[in-house]
């Protein structure tokens, strides 16, 4: 791995990554068919990273972060073998030797500002992540009532979220107290497969909260 970083009074950034090669080998011995099989897989894991920070002032900062990550399938997921579930006679699991490794992109943006004179503050956090070749199960329903779970790769899976906090100080006799507002938004776009047909699920969550902090000196 290697990283390059530049430090400045107003800003700094870092860019780099690391790479790893992984080899996997699986040998299946099948007594029922007397037909053995050997599977070999090689994966190159690359993890890039990038960070950027800009300081508008001592109390106002903007940060950006990105990282990529790979996730390789397990030996069990790669084996071309159908295995029954010992607790359910109608349920079977099958491997997939054609599986590709997942690659996830993760982005985060953060902005913070704080006024030391008025105690007014604002914090904004935004996150986004997406996964290429995400490993999910394709559920195959057969006419005899059995189900076969087989891992496959799927694209178009992502999620995004934001979290905003605003603090507003009170004045007059309530000086030292503050009003606080929190807003959360989350959106998830996920995939599933039934009988080799894609199904996408969208979930949107929004929440808003408000609170007050009282600081009544010498009384409460």
mmCIF file with all atom_site columns, C-alpha atoms in Angstrom:
data_model
loop_
_atom_site.group_PDB
_atom_site.id
_atom_site.type_symbol
_atom_site.label_atom_id
_atom_site.label_alt_id
_atom_site.label_comp_id
_atom_site.label_asym_id
_atom_site.label_entity_id
_atom_site.label_seq_id
_atom_site.pdbx_PDB_ins_code
_atom_site.Cartn_x
_atom_site.Cartn_y
_atom_site.Cartn_z
_atom_site.occupancy
_atom_site.B_iso_or_equiv
_atom_site.pdbx_formal_charge
_atom_site.auth_seq_id
_atom_site.auth_comp_id
_atom_site.auth_asym_id
_atom_site.auth_atom_id
_atom_site.pdbx_PDB_model_num
ATOM 1   C CA . UNK A 1 1   ? 0.000   0.000   0.000   1.00 0.00 ? 1   UNK A CA 1
ATOM 2   C CA . UNK A 1 2   ? 0.987   3.629   -0.462  1.00 0.00 ? 2   UNK A CA 1
ATOM 3   C CA . UNK A 1 3   ? -0.401  7.023   0.557   1.00 0.00 ? 3   UNK A CA 1
ATOM 4   C CA . UNK A 1 4   ? 0.430   10.619  -0.359  1.00 0.00 ? 4   UNK A CA 1
ATOM 5   C CA . UNK A 1 5   ? -0.494  13.454  1.994   1.00 0.00 ? 5   UNK A CA 1
ATOM 6   C CA . UNK A 1 6   ? -0.231  17.235  1.674   1.00 0.00 ? 6   UNK A CA 1
ATOM 7   C CA . UNK A 1 7   ? -0.603  19.441  4.762   1.00 0.00 ? 7   UNK A CA 1
ATOM 8   C CA . UNK A 1 8   ? -1.418  23.142  4.462   1.00 0.00 ? 8   UNK A CA 1
ATOM 9   C CA . UNK A 1 9   ? -2.632  25.870  6.805   1.00 0.00 ? 9   UNK A CA 1
ATOM 10  C CA . UNK A 1 10  ? -6.086  26.033  5.234   1.00 0.00 ? 10  UNK A CA 1
ATOM 11  C CA . UNK A 1 11  ? -6.433  22.535  3.849   1.00 0.00 ? 11  UNK A CA 1
ATOM 12  C CA . UNK A 1 12  ? -4.925  19.069  3.731   1.00 0.00 ? 12  UNK A CA 1
ATOM 13  C CA . UNK A 1 13  ? -5.616  16.005  1.637   1.00 0.00 ? 13  UNK A CA 1
ATOM 14  C CA . UNK A 1 14  ? -4.537  12.398  1.415   1.00 0.00 ? 14  UNK A CA 1
ATOM 15  C CA . UNK A 1 15  ? -4.863  9.929   -1.449  1.00 0.00 ? 15  UNK A CA 1
ATOM 16  C CA . UNK A 1 16  ? -3.680  6.355   -1.736  1.00 0.00 ? 16  UNK A CA 1
ATOM 17  C CA . UNK A 1 17  ? -4.655  2.742   -1.432  1.00 0.00 ? 17  UNK A CA 1
ATOM 18  C CA . UNK A 1 18  ? -3.465  -0.813  -0.971  1.00 0.00 ? 18  UNK A CA 1
ATOM 19  C CA . UNK A 1 19  ? -3.697  -4.039  -2.921  1.00 0.00 ? 19  UNK A CA 1
ATOM 20  C CA . UNK A 1 20  ? -3.726  -7.691  -1.918  1.00 0.00 ? 20  UNK A CA 1
ATOM 21  C CA . UNK A 1 21  ? -3.893  -10.865 -4.023  1.00 0.00 ? 21  UNK A CA 1
ATOM 22  C CA . UNK A 1 22  ? -5.818  -13.831 -2.625  1.00 0.00 ? 22  UNK A CA 1
ATOM 23  C CA . UNK A 1 23  ? -5.843  -17.384 -3.998  1.00 0.00 ? 23  UNK A CA 1
ATOM 24  C CA . UNK A 1 24  ? -8.541  -19.898 -3.112  1.00 0.00 ? 24  UNK A CA 1
ATOM 25  C CA . UNK A 1 25  ? -8.697  -23.572 -3.978  1.00 0.00 ? 25  UNK A CA 1
ATOM 26  C CA . UNK A 1 26  ? -11.500 -26.017 -3.276  1.00 0.00 ? 26  UNK A CA 1
ATOM 27  C CA . UNK A 1 27  ? -11.668 -29.741 -4.029  1.00 0.00 ? 27  UNK A CA 1
ATOM 28  C CA . UNK A 1 28  ? -15.035 -31.514 -3.891  1.00 0.00 ? 28  UNK A CA 1
ATOM 29  C CA . UNK A 1 29  ? -15.103 -35.302 -3.515  1.00 0.00 ? 29  UNK A CA 1
ATOM 30  C CA . UNK A 1 30  ? -18.517 -36.688 -4.479  1.00 0.00 ? 30  UNK A CA 1
ATOM 31  C CA . UNK A 1 31  ? -19.097 -40.247 -3.333  1.00 0.00 ? 31  UNK A CA 1
ATOM 32  C CA . UNK A 1 32  ? -22.523 -40.537 -4.977  1.00 0.00 ? 32  UNK A CA 1
ATOM 33  C CA . UNK A 1 33  ? -21.311 -39.799 -8.508  1.00 0.00 ? 33  UNK A CA 1
ATOM 34  C CA . UNK A 1 34  ? -17.602 -40.676 -8.130  1.00 0.00 ? 34  UNK A CA 1
ATOM 35  C CA . UNK A 1 35  ? -16.930 -37.397 -9.944  1.00 0.00 ? 35  UNK A CA 1
ATOM 36  C CA . UNK A 1 36  ? -14.541 -35.081 -8.149  1.00 0.00 ? 36  UNK A CA 1
ATOM 37  C CA . UNK A 1 37  ? -13.974 -31.438 -8.991  1.00 0.00 ? 37  UNK A CA 1
ATOM 38  C CA . UNK A 1 38  ? -11.399 -28.789 -8.150  1.00 0.00 ? 38  UNK A CA 1
ATOM 39  C CA . UNK A 1 39  ? -12.081 -25.068 -8.263  1.00 0.00 ? 39  UNK A CA 1
ATOM 40  C CA . UNK A 1 40  ? -9.457  -22.347 -8.208  1.00 0.00 ? 40  UNK A CA 1
ATOM 41  C CA . UNK A 1 41  ? -10.141 -18.647 -7.798  1.00 0.00 ? 41  UNK A CA 1
ATOM 42  C CA . UNK A 1 42  ? -7.817  -15.655 -7.650  1.00 0.00 ? 42  UNK A CA 1
ATOM 43  C CA . UNK A 1 43  ? -8.985  -12.259 -6.404  1.00 0.00 ? 43  UNK A CA 1
ATOM 44  C CA . UNK A 1 44  ? -7.192  -8.927  -6.472  1.00 0.00 ? 44  UNK A CA 1
ATOM 45  C CA . UNK A 1 45  ? -8.362  -6.825  -3.535  1.00 0.00 ? 45  UNK A CA 1
ATOM 46  C CA . UNK A 1 46  ? -7.866  -3.102  -4.079  1.00 0.00 ? 46  UNK A CA 1
ATOM 47  C CA . UNK A 1 47  ? -8.813  -0.546  -1.428  1.00 0.00 ? 47  UNK A CA 1
ATOM 48  C CA . UNK A 1 48  ? -8.484  3.097   -2.555  1.00 0.00 ? 48  UNK A CA 1
ATOM 49  C CA . UNK A 1 49  ? -8.854  5.970   -0.105  1.00 0.00 ? 49  UNK A CA 1
ATOM 50  C CA . UNK A 1 50  ? -9.106  9.768   -0.350  1.00 0.00 ? 50  UNK A CA 1
ATOM 51  C CA . UNK A 1 51  ? -9.531  12.413  2.365   1.00 0.00 ? 51  UNK A CA 1
ATOM 52  C CA . UNK A 1 52  ? -9.851  16.186  2.088   1.00 0.00 ? 52  UNK A CA 1
ATOM 53  C CA . UNK A 1 53  ? -10.236 18.785  4.870   1.00 0.00 ? 53  UNK A CA 1
ATOM 54  C CA . UNK A 1 54  ? -10.722 22.514  4.415   1.00 0.00 ? 54  UNK A CA 1
ATOM 55  C CA . UNK A 1 55  ? -10.639 24.909  7.369   1.00 0.00 ? 55  UNK A CA 1
ATOM 56  C CA . UNK A 1 56  ? -12.573 28.105  6.617   1.00 0.00 ? 56  UNK A CA 1
ATOM 57  C CA . UNK A 1 57  ? -11.671 29.266  10.135  1.00 0.00 ? 57  UNK A CA 1
ATOM 58  C CA . UNK A 1 58  ? -10.852 27.722  13.505  1.00 0.00 ? 58  UNK A CA 1
ATOM 59  C CA . UNK A 1 59  ? -14.556 27.055  14.068  1.00 0.00 ? 59  UNK A CA 1
ATOM 60  C CA . UNK A 1 60  ? -15.726 26.178  10.532  1.00 0.00 ? 60  UNK A CA 1
ATOM 61  C CA . UNK A 1 61  ? -14.549 22.992  8.816   1.00 0.00 ? 61  UNK A CA 1
ATOM 62  C CA . UNK A 1 62  ? -15.481 20.934  5.753   1.00 0.00 ? 62  UNK A CA 1
ATOM 63  C CA . UNK A 1 63  ? -14.386 17.286  5.460   1.00 0.00 ? 63  UNK A CA 1
ATOM 64  C CA . UNK A 1 64  ? -14.687 14.796  2.626   1.00 0.00 ? 64  UNK A CA 1
ATOM 65  C CA . UNK A 1 65  ? -13.829 11.084  2.874   1.00 0.00 ? 65  UNK A CA 1
ATOM 66  C CA . UNK A 1 66  ? -13.900 8.286   0.310   1.00 0.00 ? 66  UNK A CA 1
ATOM 67  C CA . UNK A 1 67  ? -12.856 4.660   0.541   1.00 0.00 ? 67  UNK A CA 1
ATOM 68  C CA . UNK A 1 68  ? -13.362 1.603   -1.611  1.00 0.00 ? 68  UNK A CA 1
ATOM 69  C CA . UNK A 1 69  ? -13.442 -1.950  -0.317  1.00 0.00 ? 69  UNK A CA 1
ATOM 70  C CA . UNK A 1 70  ? -13.642 -5.420  -1.851  1.00 0.00 ? 70  UNK A CA 1
ATOM 71  C CA . UNK A 1 71  ? -15.333 -8.466  -0.366  1.00 0.00 ? 71  UNK A CA 1
ATOM 72  C CA . UNK A 1 72  ? -14.587 -11.833 -1.918  1.00 0.00 ? 72  UNK A CA 1
ATOM 73  C CA . UNK A 1 73  ? -16.974 -14.823 -1.870  1.00 0.00 ? 73  UNK A CA 1
ATOM 74  C CA . UNK A 1 74  ? -16.295 -17.674 0.509   1.00 0.00 ? 74  UNK A CA 1
ATOM 75  C CA . UNK A 1 75  ? -15.220 -21.176 -0.496  1.00 0.00 ? 75  UNK A CA 1
ATOM 76  C CA . UNK A 1 76  ? -18.705 -22.491 0.327   1.00 0.00 ? 76  UNK A CA 1
ATOM 77  C CA . UNK A 1 77  ? -20.323 -19.899 -1.955  1.00 0.00 ? 77  UNK A CA 1
ATOM 78  C CA . UNK A 1 78  ? -18.005 -20.899 -4.822  1.00 0.00 ? 78  UNK A CA 1
ATOM 79  C CA . UNK A 1 79  ? -18.539 -24.672 -4.614  1.00 0.00 ? 79  UNK A CA 1
ATOM 80  C CA . UNK A 1 80  ? -20.769 -26.115 -7.319  1.00 0.00 ? 80  UNK A CA 1
ATOM 81  C CA . UNK A 1 81  ? -22.474 -28.431 -4.847  1.00 0.00 ? 81  UNK A CA 1
ATOM 82  C CA . UNK A 1 82  ? -26.124 -28.612 -3.759  1.00 0.00 ? 82  UNK A CA 1
ATOM 83  C CA . UNK A 1 83  ? -26.371 -29.219 -0.027  1.00 0.00 ? 83  UNK A CA 1
ATOM 84  C CA . UNK A 1 84  ? -29.575 -30.004 1.909   1.00 0.00 ? 84  UNK A CA 1
ATOM 85  C CA . UNK A 1 85  ? -30.581 -28.179 5.064   1.00 0.00 ? 85  UNK A CA 1
ATOM 86  C CA . UNK A 1 86  ? -30.518 -30.719 7.895   1.00 0.00 ? 86  UNK A CA 1
ATOM 87  C CA . UNK A 1 87  ? -33.359 -28.908 9.705   1.00 0.00 ? 87  UNK A CA 1
ATOM 88  C CA . UNK A 1 88  ? -35.628 -28.525 6.654   1.00 0.00 ? 88  UNK A CA 1
ATOM 89  C CA . UNK A 1 89  ? -36.006 -31.281 4.045   1.00 0.00 ? 89  UNK A CA 1
ATOM 90  C CA . UNK A 1 90  ? -37.450 -28.808 1.490   1.00 0.00 ? 90  UNK A CA 1
ATOM 91  C CA . UNK A 1 91  ? -34.526 -26.382 1.680   1.00 0.00 ? 91  UNK A CA 1
ATOM 92  C CA . UNK A 1 92  ? -31.277 -26.695 -0.321  1.00 0.00 ? 92  UNK A CA 1
ATOM 93  C CA . UNK A 1 93  ? -28.186 -24.519 -0.775  1.00 0.00 ? 93  UNK A CA 1
ATOM 94  C CA . UNK A 1 94  ? -26.125 -24.332 -3.958  1.00 0.00 ? 94  UNK A CA 1
ATOM 95  C CA . UNK A 1 95  ? -22.773 -22.682 -4.630  1.00 0.00 ? 95  UNK A CA 1
ATOM 96  C CA . UNK A 1 96  ? -21.834 -20.651 -7.702  1.00 0.00 ? 96  UNK A CA 1
ATOM 97  C CA . UNK A 1 97  ? -18.282 -20.921 -9.132  1.00 0.00 ? 97  UNK A CA 1
ATOM 98  C CA . UNK A 1 98  ? -18.939 -17.880 -11.375 1.00 0.00 ? 98  UNK A CA 1
ATOM 99  C CA . UNK A 1 99  ? -19.336 -15.450 -8.462  1.00 0.00 ? 99  UNK A CA 1
ATOM 100 C CA . UNK A 1 100 ? -17.433 -12.176 -8.637  1.00 0.00 ? 100 UNK A CA 1
ATOM 101 C CA . UNK A 1 101 ? -16.168 -10.263 -5.636  1.00 0.00 ? 101 UNK A CA 1
ATOM 102 C CA . UNK A 1 102 ? -18.093 -7.278  -4.313  1.00 0.00 ? 102 UNK A CA 1
ATOM 103 C CA . UNK A 1 103 ? -16.758 -3.727  -4.495  1.00 0.00 ? 103 UNK A CA 1
ATOM 104 C CA . UNK A 1 104 ? -18.185 -1.045  -2.216  1.00 0.00 ? 104 UNK A CA 1
ATOM 105 C CA . UNK A 1 105 ? -17.874 2.727   -2.621  1.00 0.00 ? 105 UNK A CA 1
ATOM 106 C CA . UNK A 1 106 ? -18.303 4.805   0.546   1.00 0.00 ? 106 UNK A CA 1
ATOM 107 C CA . UNK A 1 107 ? -18.490 8.606   0.553   1.00 0.00 ? 107 UNK A CA 1
ATOM 108 C CA . UNK A 1 108 ? -18.895 10.898  3.554   1.00 0.00 ? 108 UNK A CA 1
ATOM 109 C CA . UNK A 1 109 ? -19.256 14.687  3.660   1.00 0.00 ? 109 UNK A CA 1
ATOM 110 C CA . UNK A 1 110 ? -19.175 16.625  6.930   1.00 0.00 ? 110 UNK A CA 1
ATOM 111 C CA . UNK A 1 111 ? -19.577 20.345  7.655   1.00 0.00 ? 111 UNK A CA 1
ATOM 112 C CA . UNK A 1 112 ? -19.271 21.876  11.134  1.00 0.00 ? 112 UNK A CA 1
ATOM 113 C CA . UNK A 1 113 ? -19.494 25.475  12.292  1.00 0.00 ? 113 UNK A CA 1
ATOM 114 C CA . UNK A 1 114 ? -19.563 26.887  15.815  1.00 0.00 ? 114 UNK A CA 1
ATOM 115 C CA . UNK A 1 115 ? -19.801 30.487  16.981  1.00 0.00 ? 115 UNK A CA 1
ATOM 116 C CA . UNK A 1 116 ? -17.958 30.792  20.279  1.00 0.00 ? 116 UNK A CA 1
ATOM 117 C CA . UNK A 1 117 ? -19.509 34.211  20.976  1.00 0.00 ? 117 UNK A CA 1
ATOM 118 C CA . UNK A 1 118 ? -23.157 33.172  20.584  1.00 0.00 ? 118 UNK A CA 1
ATOM 119 C CA . UNK A 1 119 ? -22.839 29.362  21.057  1.00 0.00 ? 119 UNK A CA 1
ATOM 120 C CA . UNK A 1 120 ? -24.736 28.831  17.804  1.00 0.00 ? 120 UNK A CA 1
ATOM 121 C CA . UNK A 1 121 ? -23.675 25.657  15.993  1.00 0.00 ? 121 UNK A CA 1
ATOM 122 C CA . UNK A 1 122 ? -24.520 23.656  12.891  1.00 0.00 ? 122 UNK A CA 1
ATOM 123 C CA . UNK A 1 123 ? -23.415 20.150  11.971  1.00 0.00 ? 123 UNK A CA 1
ATOM 124 C CA . UNK A 1 124 ? -24.226 18.482  8.636   1.00 0.00 ? 124 UNK A CA 1
ATOM 125 C CA . UNK A 1 125 ? -23.298 14.867  7.870   1.00 0.00 ? 125 UNK A CA 1
ATOM 126 C CA . UNK A 1 126 ? -24.066 13.180  4.543   1.00 0.00 ? 126 UNK A CA 1
ATOM 127 C CA . UNK A 1 127 ? -23.238 9.569   3.649   1.00 0.00 ? 127 UNK A CA 1
ATOM 128 C CA . UNK A 1 128 ? -23.549 7.532   0.468   1.00 0.00 ? 128 UNK A CA 1
ATOM 129 C CA . UNK A 1 129 ? -22.511 3.965   -0.326  1.00 0.00 ? 129 UNK A CA 1
ATOM 130 C CA . UNK A 1 130 ? -23.057 1.653   -3.277  1.00 0.00 ? 130 UNK A CA 1
ATOM 131 C CA . UNK A 1 131 ? -22.008 -1.935  -3.968  1.00 0.00 ? 131 UNK A CA 1
ATOM 132 C CA . UNK A 1 132 ? -21.064 -3.389  -7.339  1.00 0.00 ? 132 UNK A CA 1
ATOM 133 C CA . UNK A 1 133 ? -21.589 -7.143  -7.823  1.00 0.00 ? 133 UNK A CA 1
ATOM 134 C CA . UNK A 1 134 ? -23.227 -7.467  -4.420  1.00 0.00 ? 134 UNK A CA 1
ATOM 135 C CA . UNK A 1 135 ? -23.564 -11.117 -3.415  1.00 0.00 ? 135 UNK A CA 1
ATOM 136 C CA . UNK A 1 136 ? -27.182 -11.986 -2.687  1.00 0.00 ? 136 UNK A CA 1
ATOM 137 C CA . UNK A 1 137 ? -29.239 -15.190 -2.808  1.00 0.00 ? 137 UNK A CA 1
ATOM 138 C CA . UNK A 1 138 ? -31.456 -16.152 -5.726  1.00 0.00 ? 138 UNK A CA 1
ATOM 139 C CA . UNK A 1 139 ? -34.337 -18.212 -4.293  1.00 0.00 ? 139 UNK A CA 1
ATOM 140 C CA . UNK A 1 140 ? -35.630 -20.818 -6.733  1.00 0.00 ? 140 UNK A CA 1
ATOM 141 C CA . UNK A 1 141 ? -39.079 -22.292 -5.985  1.00 0.00 ? 141 UNK A CA 1
ATOM 142 C CA . UNK A 1 142 ? -39.647 -25.698 -7.574  1.00 0.00 ? 142 UNK A CA 1
ATOM 143 C CA . UNK A 1 143 ? -42.916 -27.498 -8.371  1.00 0.00 ? 143 UNK A CA 1
ATOM 144 C CA . UNK A 1 144 ? -42.221 -30.191 -5.772  1.00 0.00 ? 144 UNK A CA 1
ATOM 145 C CA . UNK A 1 145 ? -42.198 -27.571 -3.011  1.00 0.00 ? 145 UNK A CA 1
ATOM 146 C CA . UNK A 1 146 ? -38.433 -27.421 -2.578  1.00 0.00 ? 146 UNK A CA 1
ATOM 147 C CA . UNK A 1 147 ? -36.426 -24.202 -2.473  1.00 0.00 ? 147 UNK A CA 1
ATOM 148 C CA . UNK A 1 148 ? -32.841 -23.719 -3.650  1.00 0.00 ? 148 UNK A CA 1
ATOM 149 C CA . UNK A 1 149 ? -30.778 -20.774 -2.407  1.00 0.00 ? 149 UNK A CA 1
ATOM 150 C CA . UNK A 1 150 ? -27.972 -19.868 -4.809  1.00 0.00 ? 150 UNK A CA 1
ATOM 151 C CA . UNK A 1 151 ? -25.631 -16.857 -4.437  1.00 0.00 ? 151 UNK A CA 1
ATOM 152 C CA . UNK A 1 152 ? -25.432 -14.508 -7.432  1.00 0.00 ? 152 UNK A CA 1
ATOM 153 C CA . UNK A 1 153 ? -24.094 -11.027 -8.160  1.00 0.00 ? 153 UNK A CA 1
ATOM 154 C CA . UNK A 1 154 ? -26.416 -8.025  -8.392  1.00 0.00 ? 154 UNK A CA 1
ATOM 155 C CA . UNK A 1 155 ? -25.881 -4.345  -9.230  1.00 0.00 ? 155 UNK A CA 1
ATOM 156 C CA . UNK A 1 156 ? -27.886 -1.238  -8.379  1.00 0.00 ? 156 UNK A CA 1
ATOM 157 C CA . UNK A 1 157 ? -27.685 -1.564  -4.580  1.00 0.00 ? 157 UNK A CA 1
ATOM 158 C CA . UNK A 1 158 ? -27.039 1.658   -2.672  1.00 0.00 ? 158 UNK A CA 1
ATOM 159 C CA . UNK A 1 159 ? -28.040 3.678   0.390   1.00 0.00 ? 159 UNK A CA 1
ATOM 160 C CA . UNK A 1 160 ? -27.810 7.320   1.396   1.00 0.00 ? 160 UNK A CA 1
ATOM 161 C CA . UNK A 1 161 ? -28.334 9.169   4.659   1.00 0.00 ? 161 UNK A CA 1
ATOM 162 C CA . UNK A 1 162 ? -28.028 12.618  6.195   1.00 0.00 ? 162 UNK A CA 1
ATOM 163 C CA . UNK A 1 163 ? -27.950 13.914  9.757   1.00 0.00 ? 163 UNK A CA 1
ATOM 164 C CA . UNK A 1 164 ? -28.284 17.641  10.501  1.00 0.00 ? 164 UNK A CA 1
ATOM 165 C CA . UNK A 1 165 ? -28.030 19.230  13.947  1.00 0.00 ? 165 UNK A CA 1
ATOM 166 C CA . UNK A 1 166 ? -28.765 22.892  14.648  1.00 0.00 ? 166 UNK A CA 1
ATOM 167 C CA . UNK A 1 167 ? -28.244 24.581  18.021  1.00 0.00 ? 167 UNK A CA 1
ATOM 168 C CA . UNK A 1 168 ? -29.699 28.047  18.668  1.00 0.00 ? 168 UNK A CA 1
ATOM 169 C CA . UNK A 1 169 ? -28.865 29.833  21.946  1.00 0.00 ? 169 UNK A CA 1
ATOM 170 C CA . UNK A 1 170 ? -31.526 31.612  23.972  1.00 0.00 ? 170 UNK A CA 1
ATOM 171 C CA . UNK A 1 171 ? -31.062 35.130  25.278  1.00 0.00 ? 171 UNK A CA 1
ATOM 172 C CA . UNK A 1 172 ? -32.197 37.337  28.123  1.00 0.00 ? 172 UNK A CA 1
ATOM 173 C CA . UNK A 1 173 ? -32.931 35.555  31.372  1.00 0.00 ? 173 UNK A CA 1
ATOM 174 C CA . UNK A 1 174 ? -32.449 32.197  29.631  1.00 0.00 ? 174 UNK A CA 1
ATOM 175 C CA . UNK A 1 175 ? -28.941 33.018  28.475  1.00 0.00 ? 175 UNK A CA 1
ATOM 176 C CA . UNK A 1 176 ? -26.879 29.836  28.519  1.00 0.00 ? 176 UNK A CA 1
ATOM 177 C CA . UNK A 1 177 ? -29.852 27.698  27.444  1.00 0.00 ? 177 UNK A CA 1
ATOM 178 C CA . UNK A 1 178 ? -30.460 26.582  23.856  1.00 0.00 ? 178 UNK A CA 1
ATOM 179 C CA . UNK A 1 179 ? -32.916 25.125  21.356  1.00 0.00 ? 179 UNK A CA 1
ATOM 180 C CA . UNK A 1 180 ? -31.717 22.040  19.485  1.00 0.00 ? 180 UNK A CA 1
ATOM 181 C CA . UNK A 1 181 ? -33.085 20.521  16.269  1.00 0.00 ? 181 UNK A CA 1
ATOM 182 C CA . UNK A 1 182 ? -32.091 17.161  14.763  1.00 0.00 ? 182 UNK A CA 1
ATOM 183 C CA . UNK A 1 183 ? -33.108 15.924  11.326  1.00 0.00 ? 183 UNK A CA 1
ATOM 184 C CA . UNK A 1 184 ? -32.368 12.430  9.992   1.00 0.00 ? 184 UNK A CA 1
ATOM 185 C CA . UNK A 1 185 ? -33.053 11.120  6.484   1.00 0.00 ? 185 UNK A CA 1
ATOM 186 C CA . UNK A 1 186 ? -32.154 7.624   5.290   1.00 0.00 ? 186 UNK A CA 1
ATOM 187 C CA . UNK A 1 187 ? -32.849 6.010   1.918   1.00 0.00 ? 187 UNK A CA 1
ATOM 188 C CA . UNK A 1 188 ? -32.084 2.381   1.070   1.00 0.00 ? 188 UNK A CA 1
ATOM 189 C CA . UNK A 1 189 ? -32.336 0.748   -2.371  1.00 0.00 ? 189 UNK A CA 1
ATOM 190 C CA . UNK A 1 190 ? -31.829 -3.020  -2.039  1.00 0.00 ? 190 UNK A CA 1
ATOM 191 C CA . UNK A 1 191 ? -32.236 -6.009  -4.342  1.00 0.00 ? 191 UNK A CA 1
ATOM 192 C CA . UNK A 1 192 ? -33.461 -9.586  -4.044  1.00 0.00 ? 192 UNK A CA 1
ATOM 193 C CA . UNK A 1 193 ? -34.003 -12.345 -6.591  1.00 0.00 ? 193 UNK A CA 1
ATOM 194 C CA . UNK A 1 194 ? -36.901 -14.808 -6.828  1.00 0.00 ? 194 UNK A CA 1
ATOM 195 C CA . UNK A 1 195 ? -36.805 -17.415 -9.597  1.00 0.00 ? 195 UNK A CA 1
ATOM 196 C CA . UNK A 1 196 ? -34.012 -15.400 -11.280 1.00 0.00 ? 196 UNK A CA 1
ATOM 197 C CA . UNK A 1 197 ? -36.155 -12.241 -11.430 1.00 0.00 ? 197 UNK A CA 1
ATOM 198 C CA . UNK A 1 198 ? -34.894 -9.068  -9.746  1.00 0.00 ? 198 UNK A CA 1
ATOM 199 C CA . UNK A 1 199 ? -36.973 -7.329  -7.103  1.00 0.00 ? 199 UNK A CA 1
ATOM 200 C CA . UNK A 1 200 ? -35.918 -3.933  -5.770  1.00 0.00 ? 200 UNK A CA 1
ATOM 201 C CA . UNK A 1 201 ? -37.038 -2.551  -2.435  1.00 0.00 ? 201 UNK A CA 1
ATOM 202 C CA . UNK A 1 202 ? -36.972 1.153   -1.568  1.00 0.00 ? 202 UNK A CA 1
ATOM 203 C CA . UNK A 1 203 ? -37.151 2.325   2.046   1.00 0.00 ? 203 UNK A CA 1
ATOM 204 C CA . UNK A 1 204 ? -37.268 6.005   3.040   1.00 0.00 ? 204 UNK A CA 1
ATOM 205 C CA . UNK A 1 205 ? -37.013 7.047   6.698   1.00 0.00 ? 205 UNK A CA 1
ATOM 206 C CA . UNK A 1 206 ? -37.393 10.650  7.891   1.00 0.00 ? 206 UNK A CA 1
ATOM 207 C CA . UNK A 1 207 ? -37.295 11.812  11.499  1.00 0.00 ? 207 UNK A CA 1
ATOM 208 C CA . UNK A 1 208 ? -37.305 15.246  13.100  1.00 0.00 ? 208 UNK A CA 1
ATOM 209 C CA . UNK A 1 209 ? -36.757 16.052  16.742  1.00 0.00 ? 209 UNK A CA 1
ATOM 210 C CA . UNK A 1 210 ? -36.561 19.240  18.798  1.00 0.00 ? 210 UNK A CA 1
ATOM 211 C CA . UNK A 1 211 ? -35.368 19.838  22.323  1.00 0.00 ? 211 UNK A CA 1
ATOM 212 C CA . UNK A 1 212 ? -34.453 22.575  24.730  1.00 0.00 ? 212 UNK A CA 1
ATOM 213 C CA . UNK A 1 213 ? -31.597 22.700  27.225  1.00 0.00 ? 213 UNK A CA 1
ATOM 214 C CA . UNK A 1 214 ? -32.305 24.920  30.231  1.00 0.00 ? 214 UNK A CA 1
ATOM 215 C CA . UNK A 1 215 ? -29.478 26.365  32.276  1.00 0.00 ? 215 UNK A CA 1
ATOM 216 C CA . UNK A 1 216 ? -31.081 28.307  35.106  1.00 0.00 ? 216 UNK A CA 1
ATOM 217 C CA . UNK A 1 217 ? -28.162 29.310  37.274  1.00 0.00 ? 217 UNK A CA 1
ATOM 218 C CA . UNK A 1 218 ? -28.397 28.879  41.059  1.00 0.00 ? 218 UNK A CA 1
ATOM 219 C CA . UNK A 1 219 ? -31.973 27.606  40.720  1.00 0.00 ? 219 UNK A CA 1
ATOM 220 C CA . UNK A 1 220 ? -32.064 24.432  38.592  1.00 0.00 ? 220 UNK A CA 1
#
